[in-house]
XYZ file of C-alpha atoms in Angstrom:
432
model
C -0.086 0.033 -0.048
C 2.973 2.382 0.939
C 4.727 1.598 -2.266
C 1.590 2.341 -4.238
C 1.166 5.855 -2.668
C 4.888 6.265 -3.341
C 4.544 5.433 -6.989
C 1.539 7.741 -7.422
C 3.495 10.745 -5.707
C 6.392 10.161 -8.314
C 4.091 9.985 -11.197
C 2.326 13.116 -9.953
C 5.532 14.934 -9.525
C 6.650 13.884 -13.097
C 3.409 15.142 -14.274
C 3.899 18.335 -12.706
C 7.239 18.829 -14.054
C 6.355 18.208 -17.507
C 3.353 20.555 -17.186
C 5.750 23.284 -15.822
C 8.366 22.774 -18.808
C 5.727 22.788 -21.141
C 4.469 26.014 -19.803
C 8.044 27.419 -20.032
C 8.453 26.323 -23.564
C 5.065 27.974 -24.622
C 5.179 31.217 -22.489
C 6.655 33.413 -25.315
C 3.229 33.582 -26.735
C 1.670 35.067 -23.653
C 4.930 37.046 -23.249
C 4.517 38.668 -26.469
C 0.692 39.286 -26.107
C 1.210 40.732 -22.881
C 3.953 43.020 -23.625
C 2.135 44.521 -26.735
C -0.698 45.339 -24.409
C 1.601 46.469 -21.427
C 3.526 49.203 -23.695
C 0.131 50.677 -24.760
C -0.892 50.600 -20.980
C 2.261 51.926 -19.390
C 2.341 54.754 -21.814
C -0.974 55.891 -20.178
C 0.620 56.064 -16.624
C 2.421 59.041 -17.753
C -0.794 60.728 -17.573
C -1.257 59.520 -13.785
C 2.157 60.926 -13.036
C 1.240 64.484 -14.380
C -2.168 64.364 -12.523
C -0.280 63.454 -9.307
C 2.247 66.418 -9.893
C -0.516 68.841 -10.599
C -2.122 67.702 -7.235
C 1.246 68.202 -5.272
C 1.537 71.700 -6.677
C -1.957 72.414 -5.481
C -1.994 70.907 -2.013
C 1.578 70.752 -0.832
C 2.906 73.685 1.186
C 5.670 75.656 -1.044
C 8.454 74.613 1.454
C 7.366 70.862 0.815
C 7.583 70.918 -2.939
C 11.179 69.615 -2.955
C 9.773 66.322 -1.286
C 6.997 66.139 -3.827
C 9.320 66.402 -6.837
C 11.261 63.151 -5.424
C 8.119 61.276 -4.933
C 6.864 61.929 -8.530
C 10.309 61.620 -10.180
C 10.428 58.249 -8.326
C 7.173 57.428 -9.932
C 8.215 58.646 -13.343
C 11.495 56.747 -13.251
C 9.518 53.546 -12.574
C 7.071 53.861 -15.290
C 10.009 54.862 -17.951
C 11.906 51.924 -16.583
C 8.936 49.852 -17.209
C 8.246 51.217 -20.695
C 11.999 50.552 -21.894
C 11.654 47.238 -20.484
C 8.553 46.253 -22.350
C 9.764 47.817 -25.685
C 13.265 45.967 -25.343
C 11.426 42.832 -24.445
C 8.981 43.187 -27.527
C 12.045 43.628 -29.917
C 13.953 40.715 -28.276
C 11.161 38.317 -28.561
C 10.170 39.512 -31.995
C 13.860 38.733 -32.830
C 13.773 35.379 -31.284
C 10.447 34.250 -33.337
C 12.371 35.397 -36.479
C 15.497 33.195 -35.462
C 13.305 30.150 -34.477
C 11.656 30.417 -37.579
C 14.862 30.755 -39.760
C 16.289 28.041 -37.784
C 13.311 25.859 -38.778
C 14.296 26.268 -42.341
C 18.058 26.355 -42.135
C 19.020 24.564 -39.308
C 22.726 25.434 -39.478
C 25.069 27.389 -41.668
C 25.900 26.121 -45.013
C 29.198 26.149 -46.692
C 28.937 24.080 -49.845
C 25.676 25.927 -50.997
C 26.956 29.306 -50.021
C 26.665 32.254 -52.342
C 30.114 33.275 -51.414
C 33.601 31.426 -51.823
C 34.317 28.755 -49.214
C 37.224 30.465 -47.609
C 35.301 33.833 -47.067
C 32.071 31.846 -45.664
C 34.429 29.895 -43.203
C 36.169 33.126 -42.223
C 32.823 35.033 -41.515
C 31.274 31.800 -39.854
C 34.341 31.760 -37.450
C 33.194 35.041 -35.853
C 29.571 34.461 -35.703
C 27.761 32.554 -32.918
C 25.644 29.366 -33.278
C 22.132 29.977 -34.414
C 21.007 27.548 -31.283
C 23.379 29.382 -28.946
C 21.671 32.889 -30.177
C 18.166 31.418 -29.899
C 19.078 30.320 -26.174
C 20.435 33.630 -24.971
C 17.701 35.868 -26.425
C 15.149 33.398 -24.998
C 16.895 33.791 -21.596
C 17.021 37.520 -21.778
C 13.429 37.831 -22.986
C 11.996 35.460 -20.210
C 13.742 37.258 -17.491
C 12.353 40.718 -18.364
C 8.759 40.461 -16.988
C 10.011 39.513 -13.413
C 12.624 42.267 -13.292
C 10.274 45.146 -14.709
C 7.389 44.334 -12.376
C 9.812 44.035 -9.322
C 11.365 47.609 -10.215
C 7.920 48.935 -10.670
C 6.684 47.573 -7.379
C 9.626 49.026 -5.453
C 9.535 52.465 -6.869
C 5.572 52.685 -6.985
C 5.405 51.286 -3.322
C 7.928 53.922 -2.225
C 6.020 56.828 -4.063
C 2.760 55.717 -2.380
C 4.346 55.355 1.097
C 6.013 58.811 1.064
C 2.731 60.289 -0.356
C 0.569 58.803 2.626
C 3.282 59.972 5.094
C 3.308 63.382 3.533
C -0.626 63.653 3.707
C -0.426 62.364 7.591
C 2.485 64.762 8.379
C 0.508 67.685 7.070
C -2.558 66.728 8.764
C -1.027 66.249 12.412
C 1.788 69.161 12.169
C -0.852 71.436 13.965
C -1.192 69.001 16.945
C 2.051 67.098 17.144
C 5.673 68.547 17.121
C 7.284 68.179 13.841
C 10.240 66.217 15.327
C 8.032 63.504 16.502
C 6.248 63.286 13.227
C 9.798 62.668 11.500
C 10.673 60.051 13.850
C 9.671 57.175 11.393
C 11.403 58.639 8.504
C 14.657 58.850 10.709
C 14.309 55.172 11.566
C 13.964 54.485 7.727
C 16.983 56.478 7.224
C 19.187 54.724 9.773
C 17.925 51.316 8.746
C 19.161 52.069 5.191
C 22.493 53.430 6.214
C 23.000 50.386 8.381
C 22.208 47.725 5.656
C 24.257 49.700 3.355
C 27.494 49.490 5.753
C 26.951 45.901 6.362
C 26.169 45.095 2.947
C 29.621 46.660 1.679
C 31.582 45.052 4.513
C 29.806 41.715 4.442
C 30.558 41.329 0.641
C 34.205 42.025 1.227
C 36.378 38.914 0.674
C 37.842 38.455 4.105
C 34.113 39.219 6.000
C 32.197 36.445 3.760
C 32.987 33.857 6.039
C 32.731 35.841 9.247
C 29.247 34.545 11.142
C 28.643 37.724 13.048
C 28.825 39.984 10.104
C 26.929 38.038 7.630
C 24.093 37.254 10.504
C 23.749 41.010 11.037
C 23.698 41.762 7.398
C 20.835 39.350 6.982
C 19.099 40.886 9.869
C 19.249 44.416 8.658
C 18.502 43.351 5.113
C 15.271 41.713 6.079
C 13.995 44.315 8.658
C 15.057 47.293 5.929
C 12.890 45.245 3.302
C 10.003 44.948 5.718
C 9.881 48.605 6.576
C 10.543 49.781 2.837
C 8.591 47.237 0.846
C 5.996 46.520 3.219
C 3.926 43.359 2.846
C 5.445 42.669 -0.563
C 9.260 42.346 0.877
C 9.325 38.492 0.525
C 8.207 38.493 -3.117
C 10.736 41.497 -3.923
C 13.642 39.809 -2.074
C 12.789 36.453 -3.615
C 13.184 37.987 -7.250
C 16.476 39.920 -6.383
C 17.769 37.082 -4.651
C 17.308 34.804 -7.899
C 19.396 37.351 -9.771
C 21.834 37.959 -7.038
C 22.396 34.233 -6.258
C 23.004 33.335 -9.910
C 24.988 36.627 -10.720
C 28.321 34.572 -11.530
C 26.549 32.195 -13.745
C 24.284 34.574 -15.743
C 26.087 38.108 -15.751
C 24.585 39.128 -19.294
C 21.160 39.084 -17.402
C 22.356 41.402 -14.492
C 23.942 43.767 -17.129
C 20.613 43.684 -19.036
C 19.167 45.246 -15.847
C 21.593 47.856 -15.754
C 20.533 48.664 -19.479
C 16.860 49.096 -18.251
C 17.931 51.537 -15.725
C 19.906 53.674 -18.245
C 17.266 53.370 -21.005
C 14.609 54.176 -18.296
C 16.613 57.267 -17.116
C 16.794 58.578 -20.720
C 13.125 58.259 -21.077
C 12.451 60.081 -17.832
C 14.653 62.892 -18.769
C 12.463 63.326 -21.951
C 9.126 62.809 -20.377
C 9.584 65.161 -17.368
C 9.275 68.163 -19.649
C 5.828 66.967 -20.628
C 4.674 67.296 -16.976
C 5.066 70.301 -14.406
C 7.592 68.155 -12.093
C 10.365 70.840 -12.860
C 7.809 73.268 -10.992
C 8.164 71.342 -7.797
C 11.991 71.737 -7.731
C 13.159 74.940 -9.710
C 11.098 78.440 -9.198
C 9.871 79.175 -12.659
C 11.126 82.345 -14.216
C 8.892 84.180 -16.335
C 10.688 86.994 -18.519
C 8.866 90.309 -19.435
C 10.016 90.139 -23.028
C 8.377 86.595 -23.695
C 4.836 85.839 -24.434
C 4.334 82.443 -22.879
C 1.407 80.475 -24.329
C 0.074 79.564 -20.528
C -0.792 83.288 -20.443
C -3.546 83.095 -23.031
C -6.519 81.150 -22.672
C -7.471 81.162 -26.425
C -3.913 79.287 -27.046
C -4.496 76.680 -24.297
C -8.308 75.754 -24.704
C -7.868 72.171 -23.260
C -5.385 73.128 -20.558
C -5.811 70.339 -17.652
C -3.847 72.537 -14.897
C -3.236 76.372 -15.209
C -0.035 77.359 -13.423
C 0.016 81.041 -14.367
C -2.599 83.923 -14.418
C -4.348 83.875 -17.814
C -6.048 86.653 -19.930
C -8.479 85.984 -23.037
C -5.802 86.576 -25.663
C -2.667 88.140 -26.764
C -4.455 90.646 -28.653
C -7.306 92.459 -27.048
C -10.087 93.661 -29.329
C -12.867 93.714 -26.689
C -13.595 96.505 -24.422
C -12.056 94.923 -21.427
C -9.351 92.421 -20.303
C -10.364 89.343 -18.478
C -7.948 88.349 -15.792
C -8.112 84.988 -14.371
C -5.502 84.100 -11.293
C -5.351 80.526 -10.078
C -5.730 80.112 -6.133
C -3.930 76.909 -5.127
C -5.095 75.237 -2.114
C -1.866 75.426 -0.309
C -2.288 79.309 -0.212
C -4.597 78.813 2.872
C -1.604 77.544 4.999
C -0.444 81.402 4.606
C -3.519 83.439 4.430
C -3.890 83.539 8.395
C -0.512 85.461 8.725
C -1.537 87.932 5.949
C -5.287 88.340 6.754
C -5.926 86.978 10.218
C -8.644 84.679 11.217
C -12.481 85.234 10.613
C -14.491 83.981 13.699
C -18.180 83.274 13.138
C -20.818 85.798 14.340
C -23.047 83.949 16.871
C -25.883 86.382 16.112
C -25.831 85.919 12.404
C -27.186 82.785 10.571
C -24.990 80.222 9.065
C -25.988 81.477 5.616
C -24.868 84.946 6.511
C -21.724 83.754 8.165
C -20.910 81.809 4.876
C -21.448 85.134 2.916
C -19.051 86.950 5.366
C -16.541 84.246 4.936
C -16.571 84.354 1.177
C -16.190 88.179 1.186
C -13.492 87.853 3.680
C -11.572 85.618 1.241
C -12.069 87.725 -1.562
C -10.766 90.811 0.596
C -7.588 88.516 1.838
C -6.741 87.791 -1.989
C -6.217 91.664 -2.360
C -3.980 91.927 0.544
C -1.099 89.400 -0.825
C -2.063 89.471 -4.801
C -1.171 92.698 -6.319
C -2.015 93.484 -10.124
C -0.366 96.310 -12.199
C -1.279 97.597 -15.401
C 1.829 99.200 -17.329
C 3.603 99.740 -14.110
C 0.626 101.136 -12.204
C -1.227 99.318 -9.279
C -4.858 98.417 -10.584
C -7.475 97.725 -8.000
C -9.721 95.124 -9.315
C -12.960 93.901 -8.042
C -12.389 90.089 -7.892
C -14.890 87.665 -8.070
C -14.680 83.896 -7.254
C -14.487 81.706 -10.319
C -13.325 78.092 -11.364
C -11.355 77.894 -14.624
C -13.545 76.909 -17.362
C -11.181 73.950 -18.896
C -9.138 72.821 -15.758
C -11.732 73.462 -13.326
C -9.422 74.833 -10.691
C -10.303 77.377 -8.007
C -9.614 80.938 -8.843
C -10.761 84.682 -8.906
C -11.362 86.727 -12.059
C -11.182 90.424 -12.408
C -11.901 92.813 -15.329
C -9.859 95.771 -16.561
C -11.781 98.244 -18.599
C -10.594 99.687 -21.653
C -10.103 103.333 -20.369
C -7.012 101.975 -18.503
C -5.428 100.579 -21.590
C -3.340 102.283 -24.068
C -3.160 101.485 -27.549
C -0.583 99.204 -28.687
C 1.518 97.166 -26.215
C 0.266 96.820 -22.773
C 1.744 94.872 -19.780
C -0.010 93.043 -16.671
C 2.026 92.346 -13.850
C 0.794 89.917 -11.235
C 2.525 88.878 -8.059
C 1.549 86.671 -5.024
C 3.481 87.279 -1.752
C 3.648 84.228 0.384
C 5.589 86.142 3.083
C 9.064 84.304 3.732
C 8.170 81.355 1.641
C 8.265 82.453 -1.857
C 6.968 85.343 -4.155
C 5.474 84.270 -7.382
C 5.748 87.105 -10.307
C 4.180 87.032 -13.816
C 4.423 89.618 -16.520
C 1.992 89.403 -19.404
C 2.289 91.183 -22.327
C -0.526 91.947 -24.920
C -1.619 94.334 -27.548
C -4.769 96.315 -27.456
């Protein structure tokens, strides 16, 4: 009875091995299909990065812009690497299919039937790899790309999400808890990363590879750091990285392929960063008086999804007045109390009357830190709240009547003074 059970188990194991082997041999079909779909899908993720960037610009306090920059750039880099991987994978797998098809017709190089001389053919074949060898190498490279691609994507995206949530919690609690307490989790992560790096460098030195104490502590710090930085995914991410690391000496070409993905991904991210507003989070945008930026004129940005600058209707005004829209970012509320004070509800008024007073208080507040000049002279505008017609952003709108305009070139200067944090300035030239 026992022997029969063991025989059944052996047969079952052989069956599973055959199924897995067959799946490996036929996986290229699924890879090619998924790769083609993934190339299209991952390109759409660039739009998500643009949306997150605009949300950071709108919500984050100006002094935290630099942190938002690192978060969205991490996400952009992850998507760029993923796009590069899928494009390279699609190209390699398509090349592999061509090689397999060619090998099915011509299984080896020919000498007797060559269109060239025997001497030339033998010499040129001496520097070319065997068809089977090339097919095997290309197949190996194509097969590992998916695991590497999604591992890198998960690492970068998890870090981006984790840091975004951390910043959200930090800003929600900063008014109630001292900042040094809120920064403790971040300091713990940094200390763990530093200790892991130190032990990884020391542990990989030849004289310490047999040192039990060093290797044990390196293992502990790597596991603990992975648990903190990768969260519930840490075992699966470590699994993939260890597959590559433990086979490094045997398959060095695969590791170098991963480095190629990083380089190509960096190149893609450098190109795509200019299609977003990520740079705005790192570098204060400079607007020169002598340049007519497209973002200043609504008729030249009819489908604008996010407005960074004030806008007028056109660079040539033919109407009786100029319509000026100024976007109001949500983070400006963090600085309004210092400029305008705090409005307290009047208990003798109804909730509707208090809301009306609050709205008027906000409009009056905007005029205290937003200054509008026309041709060098301060203009007092009667602002009204208005959402932008295409982006839906909150903002204020004012109108400059024709008697204040001069024939020919005019210039509107708008400045927002957020105290010691930053002053934003725009100069909008137009012709009347």
